[in-house]
Short mmCIF file of C-alpha atoms and ligand atoms in Angstrom, two decimals:
data_model
loop_
_atom_site.label_atom_id
_atom_site.label_comp_id
_atom_site.label_asym_id
_atom_site.label_seq_id
_atom_site.Cartn_x
_atom_site.Cartn_y
_atom_site.Cartn_z
CA MET A 13 0.01 0.01 -0.01
CA ASN A 14 1.15 3.51 -0.80
CA SER A 15 -0.12 6.79 0.68
CA GLU A 16 0.78 9.04 -2.29
CA LEU A 17 -0.87 6.70 -4.72
CA TYR A 18 -3.84 6.41 -2.46
CA LEU A 19 -4.24 10.22 -2.53
CA SER A 20 -4.06 10.18 -6.30
CA ASP A 21 -6.65 7.41 -6.31
CA LEU A 22 -8.95 9.76 -4.35
CA GLU A 23 -8.24 12.68 -6.59
CA ALA A 24 -9.32 10.66 -9.64
CA LYS A 25 -12.74 9.97 -8.20
CA PRO A 26 -14.69 12.65 -10.20
CA GLU A 27 -13.26 11.43 -13.55
CA SER A 28 -13.91 7.76 -12.59
CA LEU A 29 -17.55 8.56 -11.62
CA ALA A 30 -18.14 10.43 -14.94
CA ALA A 31 -16.82 7.42 -16.83
CA LEU A 32 -19.12 5.08 -14.93
CA ALA A 33 -22.00 7.34 -15.64
CA GLY A 34 -21.20 7.04 -19.35
CA VAL A 35 -21.06 3.24 -19.10
CA LEU A 36 -24.42 3.10 -17.36
CA ARG A 37 -26.00 5.46 -19.91
CA ALA A 38 -24.84 3.10 -22.64
CA GLU A 39 -25.95 -0.15 -21.06
CA ASP A 40 -27.60 -1.82 -18.07
CA PRO A 41 -24.94 -4.09 -16.61
CA PHE A 42 -27.73 -6.17 -14.97
CA ALA A 43 -29.73 -6.67 -18.22
CA GLY A 44 -28.70 -10.33 -18.26
CA LEU A 45 -30.47 -11.15 -15.00
CA PRO A 46 -33.45 -13.42 -15.10
CA ARG A 47 -36.85 -11.81 -14.64
CA ASP A 48 -37.90 -14.13 -11.76
CA VAL A 49 -35.64 -13.12 -8.86
CA ARG A 50 -37.27 -14.07 -5.49
CA ARG A 51 -34.31 -13.52 -3.15
CA VAL A 52 -31.07 -11.58 -3.31
CA LEU A 53 -28.04 -12.72 -1.36
CA PHE A 54 -24.93 -10.49 -1.34
CA LEU A 55 -21.61 -11.98 -0.28
CA GLY A 56 -18.51 -9.97 0.62
CA MET A 57 -15.89 -8.72 3.10
CA GLY A 58 -14.72 -5.37 4.25
CA SER A 59 -15.88 -2.45 2.15
CA SER A 60 -17.65 -4.73 -0.32
CA ARG A 61 -19.83 -6.06 2.49
CA TYR A 62 -20.42 -2.57 3.82
CA ALA A 63 -21.87 -1.45 0.52
CA ALA A 64 -23.99 -4.59 0.25
CA GLY A 65 -25.41 -4.01 3.73
CA VAL A 66 -26.95 -0.68 2.68
CA ALA A 67 -28.12 -2.11 -0.66
CA ALA A 68 -29.86 -5.06 1.06
CA LEU A 69 -31.68 -2.65 3.53
CA ARG A 70 -32.82 -0.46 0.53
CA LEU A 71 -34.14 -3.53 -1.29
CA ARG A 72 -35.96 -4.80 1.78
CA ALA A 73 -37.62 -1.49 2.23
CA ALA A 74 -38.80 -1.80 -1.46
CA GLY A 75 -40.27 -5.23 -0.65
CA VAL A 76 -37.44 -7.39 -2.01
CA ASP A 77 -36.11 -10.26 0.13
CA ALA A 78 -32.44 -9.25 0.29
CA HIS A 79 -29.56 -9.97 2.66
CA ALA A 80 -25.95 -9.11 2.94
CA GLU A 81 -23.81 -11.90 4.47
CA TYR A 82 -20.32 -11.95 5.67
CA ALA A 83 -18.68 -14.22 3.01
CA SER A 84 -16.80 -15.82 5.87
CA ALA A 85 -20.04 -17.15 7.47
CA ALA A 86 -20.10 -20.88 7.40
CA ALA A 87 -23.43 -21.05 5.69
CA SER A 88 -26.19 -18.88 4.28
CA PHE A 89 -29.29 -19.37 2.12
CA PRO A 90 -29.49 -22.66 0.19
CA PRO A 91 -28.74 -22.46 -3.50
CA ALA A 92 -32.44 -22.50 -4.52
CA ALA A 93 -33.90 -21.49 -7.93
CA GLY A 94 -35.03 -17.86 -7.88
CA THR A 95 -32.09 -16.86 -5.62
CA LEU A 96 -29.78 -14.32 -7.07
CA VAL A 97 -26.27 -14.63 -5.40
CA ILE A 98 -24.10 -11.52 -5.81
CA PRO A 99 -20.57 -12.01 -4.59
CA ILE A 100 -18.78 -8.66 -4.40
CA SER A 101 -15.08 -8.37 -4.43
CA ALA A 102 -13.06 -5.52 -5.97
CA THR A 103 -9.99 -7.70 -6.38
CA GLY A 104 -11.98 -10.84 -7.15
CA THR A 105 -9.58 -12.78 -4.99
CA SER A 106 -10.69 -12.47 -1.33
CA ARG A 107 -10.41 -16.03 -0.01
CA GLU A 108 -13.69 -15.80 1.98
CA THR A 109 -15.70 -14.56 -0.98
CA LEU A 110 -14.30 -17.20 -3.29
CA ASP A 111 -15.19 -19.91 -0.67
CA ALA A 112 -18.75 -18.67 -0.13
CA THR A 113 -19.24 -18.42 -3.99
CA ALA A 114 -18.08 -21.96 -4.49
CA ARG A 115 -21.06 -23.13 -2.51
CA TYR A 116 -23.32 -21.83 -5.21
CA THR A 117 -21.43 -22.66 -8.46
CA GLY A 118 -23.21 -25.18 -10.64
CA GLY A 119 -26.31 -24.97 -8.40
CA ALA A 120 -29.88 -23.63 -9.02
CA ALA A 121 -29.13 -20.11 -7.95
CA ILE A 122 -27.90 -17.46 -10.36
CA LEU A 123 -24.41 -16.12 -9.60
CA ALA A 124 -23.71 -12.53 -10.74
CA ALA A 125 -20.33 -11.31 -9.56
CA LEU A 126 -19.44 -7.68 -9.03
CA THR A 127 -15.68 -7.14 -9.37
CA ASN A 128 -13.13 -4.67 -10.62
CA ARG A 129 -11.16 -7.48 -12.29
CA PRO A 130 -13.15 -9.24 -14.91
CA GLY A 131 -10.35 -11.86 -15.38
CA SER A 132 -10.26 -12.76 -11.63
CA PRO A 133 -11.02 -16.06 -10.15
CA LEU A 134 -14.31 -14.65 -8.83
CA ALA A 135 -15.38 -13.58 -12.31
CA GLN A 136 -14.57 -17.06 -13.63
CA ALA A 137 -16.78 -18.74 -11.12
CA ALA A 138 -19.89 -16.54 -11.99
CA ASP A 139 -22.78 -16.85 -14.53
CA LEU A 140 -22.70 -13.10 -15.06
CA VAL A 141 -19.94 -10.57 -14.36
CA VAL A 142 -20.63 -6.94 -13.61
CA PRO A 143 -17.39 -4.95 -13.90
CA MET A 144 -16.99 -2.00 -11.47
CA HIS A 145 -15.09 0.19 -13.97
CA ALA A 146 -13.17 1.79 -11.12
CA GLY A 147 -9.75 1.57 -12.82
CA GLU A 148 -6.66 0.38 -10.97
CA GLU A 149 -6.42 1.54 -7.33
CA ARG A 150 -2.61 2.05 -7.32
CA GLY A 151 -2.60 2.92 -3.65
CA GLY A 152 -3.79 -0.59 -2.80
CA VAL A 153 -6.76 0.53 -0.77
CA ALA A 154 -10.44 0.05 -1.80
CA CYS A 155 -11.76 3.56 -2.23
CA ARG A 156 -13.04 4.14 -5.84
CA THR A 157 -14.22 0.56 -5.95
CA PHE A 158 -16.34 1.11 -2.81
CA GLN A 159 -17.97 4.17 -4.40
CA HIS A 160 -18.54 2.33 -7.76
CA THR A 161 -19.88 -0.75 -5.84
CA LEU A 162 -22.55 1.44 -4.15
CA ALA A 163 -23.46 3.11 -7.52
CA LEU A 164 -23.88 -0.25 -9.30
CA LEU A 165 -25.97 -1.60 -6.40
CA LEU A 166 -28.21 1.39 -6.81
CA ALA A 167 -28.52 0.48 -10.53
CA LEU A 168 -29.41 -3.14 -9.47
CA GLU A 169 -32.02 -1.67 -7.15
CA ALA A 170 -33.57 0.22 -10.09
CA ARG A 171 -33.55 -2.96 -12.17
CA LEU A 172 -35.14 -5.19 -9.53
CA THR A 173 -37.75 -2.75 -8.21
CA GLY A 174 -38.53 -0.94 -11.49
CA ARG A 175 -38.24 2.20 -9.34
CA GLY A 176 -35.42 4.25 -8.06
CA ARG A 177 -33.63 7.09 -9.64
CA ASP A 178 -31.67 7.89 -12.78
CA VAL A 179 -28.26 6.51 -11.63
CA PRO A 180 -26.13 8.22 -14.34
CA ALA A 181 -27.59 11.58 -13.37
CA LEU A 182 -26.98 10.80 -9.70
CA LEU A 183 -23.29 9.95 -10.58
CA ASP A 184 -23.02 13.36 -12.40
CA LYS A 185 -24.13 15.08 -9.17
CA THR A 186 -21.79 12.83 -7.04
CA ALA A 187 -18.88 13.75 -9.31
CA GLN A 188 -19.66 17.53 -8.72
CA ALA A 189 -19.99 16.90 -4.95
CA THR A 190 -16.73 14.92 -4.90
CA ALA A 191 -14.81 17.53 -6.90
CA ASP A 192 -16.21 20.29 -4.58
CA LEU A 193 -14.75 18.54 -1.48
CA LEU A 194 -11.44 17.98 -3.23
CA ASP A 195 -11.22 21.52 -4.56
CA ARG A 196 -11.98 23.12 -1.21
CA ARG A 197 -9.90 20.73 1.02
CA ASP A 198 -7.49 23.52 2.14
CA GLU A 199 -10.40 25.19 3.77
CA TRP A 200 -11.98 22.23 5.66
CA LEU A 201 -9.29 19.58 6.06
CA PRO A 202 -6.81 21.27 8.44
CA PRO A 203 -9.50 21.99 11.15
CA ALA A 204 -10.98 18.50 10.67
CA ILE A 205 -7.61 16.89 11.13
CA GLU A 206 -6.96 18.92 14.28
CA LEU A 207 -10.38 18.19 15.76
CA LEU A 208 -10.25 14.35 15.06
CA ASP A 209 -6.61 13.88 16.16
CA GLY A 210 -7.18 12.64 19.70
CA PRO A 211 -5.37 10.18 22.02
CA HIS A 212 -8.14 7.46 21.82
CA GLY A 213 -8.81 6.97 18.16
CA VAL A 214 -11.65 8.17 15.88
CA TYR A 215 -15.27 7.13 15.90
CA THR A 216 -17.72 7.32 13.03
CA ILE A 217 -21.52 7.57 13.17
CA ALA A 218 -24.12 7.20 10.44
CA PRO A 219 -27.79 6.33 10.08
CA ALA A 220 -28.62 2.68 9.15
CA GLU A 221 -29.40 3.81 5.62
CA ARG A 222 -25.89 5.12 5.12
CA LEU A 223 -24.07 2.93 7.66
CA SER A 224 -21.50 2.10 4.98
CA SER A 225 -20.23 5.57 5.25
CA ALA A 226 -19.32 5.12 8.91
CA GLU A 227 -17.96 1.61 8.34
CA GLN A 228 -15.81 2.56 5.29
CA SER A 229 -14.49 5.72 7.16
CA ALA A 230 -13.46 3.69 10.17
CA LEU A 231 -11.78 1.22 7.76
CA MET A 232 -9.87 3.99 6.08
CA PHE A 233 -8.53 5.25 9.47
CA ARG A 234 -7.34 1.74 10.23
CA GLU A 235 -6.10 0.57 6.83
CA GLY A 236 -3.90 3.55 5.86
CA PRO A 237 -2.65 5.38 9.00
CA ARG A 238 -3.36 2.35 11.29
CA ARG A 239 -5.29 4.38 13.86
CA PRO A 240 -7.86 2.87 16.17
CA ALA A 241 -11.27 3.54 14.79
CA ASP A 242 -14.83 2.08 14.91
CA ALA A 243 -18.21 2.72 13.36
CA CYS A 244 -21.61 3.01 15.14
CA GLU A 245 -25.17 3.40 13.80
CA SER A 246 -26.70 6.75 14.93
CA GLY A 247 -29.61 5.43 16.90
CA ASP A 248 -27.56 2.52 18.29
CA TRP A 249 -25.00 5.09 19.39
CA SER A 250 -27.03 5.84 22.59
CA HIS A 251 -26.84 2.17 23.46
CA VAL A 252 -23.21 1.52 22.45
CA ASP A 253 -20.76 4.39 21.97
CA VAL A 254 -22.32 6.53 24.63
CA TYR A 255 -20.46 4.47 27.20
CA LEU A 256 -17.12 5.62 25.77
CA THR A 257 -17.86 9.30 26.18
CA LYS A 258 -17.41 9.31 29.89
CA THR A 259 -13.99 7.86 30.00
CA LEU A 260 -12.37 8.61 26.68
CA ASP A 261 -11.47 11.79 24.75
CA TYR A 262 -14.26 10.81 22.39
CA ARG A 263 -13.89 12.29 18.86
CA ALA A 264 -16.21 11.40 16.11
CA LEU A 265 -17.18 12.01 12.50
CA LEU A 266 -20.89 12.26 12.24
CA PHE A 267 -22.89 11.72 9.00
CA PRO A 268 -26.22 13.34 9.96
CA GLY A 269 -29.62 12.34 8.77
CA SER A 270 -30.91 9.98 11.49
CA ARG A 271 -34.00 11.05 13.52
CA TYR A 272 -31.81 10.10 16.55
CA ASP A 273 -29.00 12.52 15.89
CA ASP A 274 -30.31 14.91 18.47
CA GLN A 275 -30.50 12.12 21.16
CA ALA A 276 -26.74 11.41 20.49
CA MET A 277 -25.89 15.16 20.51
CA ASP A 278 -27.49 15.61 23.97
CA TRP A 279 -24.85 13.15 25.39
CA VAL A 280 -22.09 14.76 23.21
CA ARG A 281 -22.96 18.16 24.83
CA GLU A 282 -23.15 16.75 28.42
CA ARG A 283 -19.91 14.85 28.14
CA GLY A 284 -17.95 17.52 26.19
CA SER A 285 -17.08 15.25 23.28
CA THR A 286 -15.87 16.39 19.92
CA VAL A 287 -18.10 15.88 16.85
CA VAL A 288 -17.28 16.93 13.29
CA ALA A 289 -20.46 16.81 11.13
CA VAL A 290 -20.39 16.14 7.42
CA GLY A 291 -23.08 17.33 4.99
CA ALA A 292 -25.60 19.12 7.27
CA ALA A 293 -25.70 21.59 10.06
CA VAL A 294 -25.70 19.93 13.52
CA LYS A 295 -26.17 22.07 16.64
CA ASP A 296 -23.11 22.15 18.85
CA ALA A 297 -20.97 20.18 16.40
CA SER A 298 -17.27 21.36 16.70
CA ALA A 299 -17.23 21.78 12.88
CA VAL A 300 -19.52 21.21 9.96
CA ILE A 301 -18.21 20.22 6.54
CA ARG A 302 -20.65 21.00 3.66
CA TYR A 303 -20.33 20.25 0.02
CA ALA A 304 -22.35 20.58 -3.22
CA HIS A 305 -25.64 18.65 -3.33
CA ASP A 306 -25.22 17.44 0.26
CA ASP A 307 -29.01 17.79 0.76
CA ASP A 308 -29.52 14.73 -1.47
CA PRO A 309 -29.17 11.56 0.65
CA ASP A 310 -28.07 9.39 -2.28
CA VAL A 311 -25.26 11.93 -3.16
CA ALA A 312 -24.27 11.77 0.52
CA LEU A 313 -24.19 8.00 0.41
CA LEU A 314 -21.88 8.03 -2.54
CA THR A 315 -19.68 11.05 -1.58
CA GLU A 316 -19.23 11.55 2.21
CA THR A 317 -16.58 8.95 2.89
CA LEU A 318 -14.20 11.18 1.01
CA VAL A 319 -13.91 13.35 4.13
CA ALA A 320 -12.53 10.40 6.19
CA GLU A 321 -10.46 9.23 3.19
CA LEU A 322 -8.66 12.59 2.89
CA VAL A 323 -8.12 12.81 6.65
CA ALA A 324 -6.67 9.27 6.50
CA ALA A 325 -4.45 10.13 3.53
CA THR A 326 -3.03 13.06 5.50
CA TRP A 327 -2.32 11.11 8.62
CA TRP A 328 -0.86 8.23 6.61
CA ASP A 329 1.45 10.58 4.82
O1 F6P B 11 -13.47 -6.32 -2.22
P1 F6P B 11 -12.30 -7.28 -1.90
O2 F6P B 11 -11.25 -7.17 -2.90
O3 F6P B 11 -12.79 -8.73 -1.67
O4 F6P B 11 -11.69 -6.75 -0.55
C1 F6P B 11 -12.33 -6.81 0.66
C2 F6P B 11 -11.54 -5.95 1.64
O5 F6P B 11 -10.24 -6.46 1.73
C3 F6P B 11 -9.37 -5.31 1.71
O6 F6P B 11 -8.74 -5.26 0.47
C4 F6P B 11 -8.27 -5.53 2.73
O7 F6P B 11 -7.75 -6.73 2.79
C5 F6P B 11 -10.17 -4.08 1.97
O8 F6P B 11 -9.67 -2.95 1.40
C6 F6P B 11 -11.47 -4.47 1.33
O9 F6P B 11 -12.47 -3.76 1.87
#
């Protein structure tokens, strides 16, 4: 892994998103799926599973039976007809994802792999391959592939539900939002770095609908600069992370949007904790980082991890 190349991977996000928008305008990568899908099972590890968790929740909310499983779980749904299994792996080589996929090859379920490497072992095991089109991540850290995975899973949602939004148009807005954060980083990054740089690690908080943002952000703090970090869901925060605020110098990145943000902020105020909010005003946050189109929750889902990624790149350097 390489911090300078990681930073250049992040800087290439707007261009990469624009290219993906072009691909999705030209073709539906899920057009080869059968019409009769009764259940969706996502398999993956790390950031691939984080993206899948949000996609599964969105599909369930639209009435589709969908689940995101750790690929490392010993077992999941049986390989029944009508089950669409979607293993997700940017590299196409994660051992756990290959092992879980092997349980479905040659069975009655349809296997559609999402990978950034169409020649990988994962792609070879699948009935259908959906390329991520994220280009090579030369820094060795999944960042653009995470963003492209989320985007492609929104395209899958549109395909399976017949609803949802124009994903290429959403990607154009996301490219603008991402470029805005990159262009104005001299303004917001130094104070964010100072506020989050505490002795007890960094915590990340997001609503269930965007939990992947907290999970991916915490992973970036761990994977690059090797700092202690953990993610928490915004409502769950009052049952879990709240216990840390009494004893630790608790510093968190908050992705607002949960109806339970205020409940968490009451404790933050009482305990004198530090919260940096991303994408919306939050009363008594120590800082608020805004960006173009941050009032659109789908743009936020696709964009907001860039704040943590740029903080992580700076610390790693
Ligand atoms: O999507 P993949 O390639 O299976 O990787 C899963 C996870 O493994 C890592 O590459 C670390 O080993 C993470 O960056 C990533 O989230």
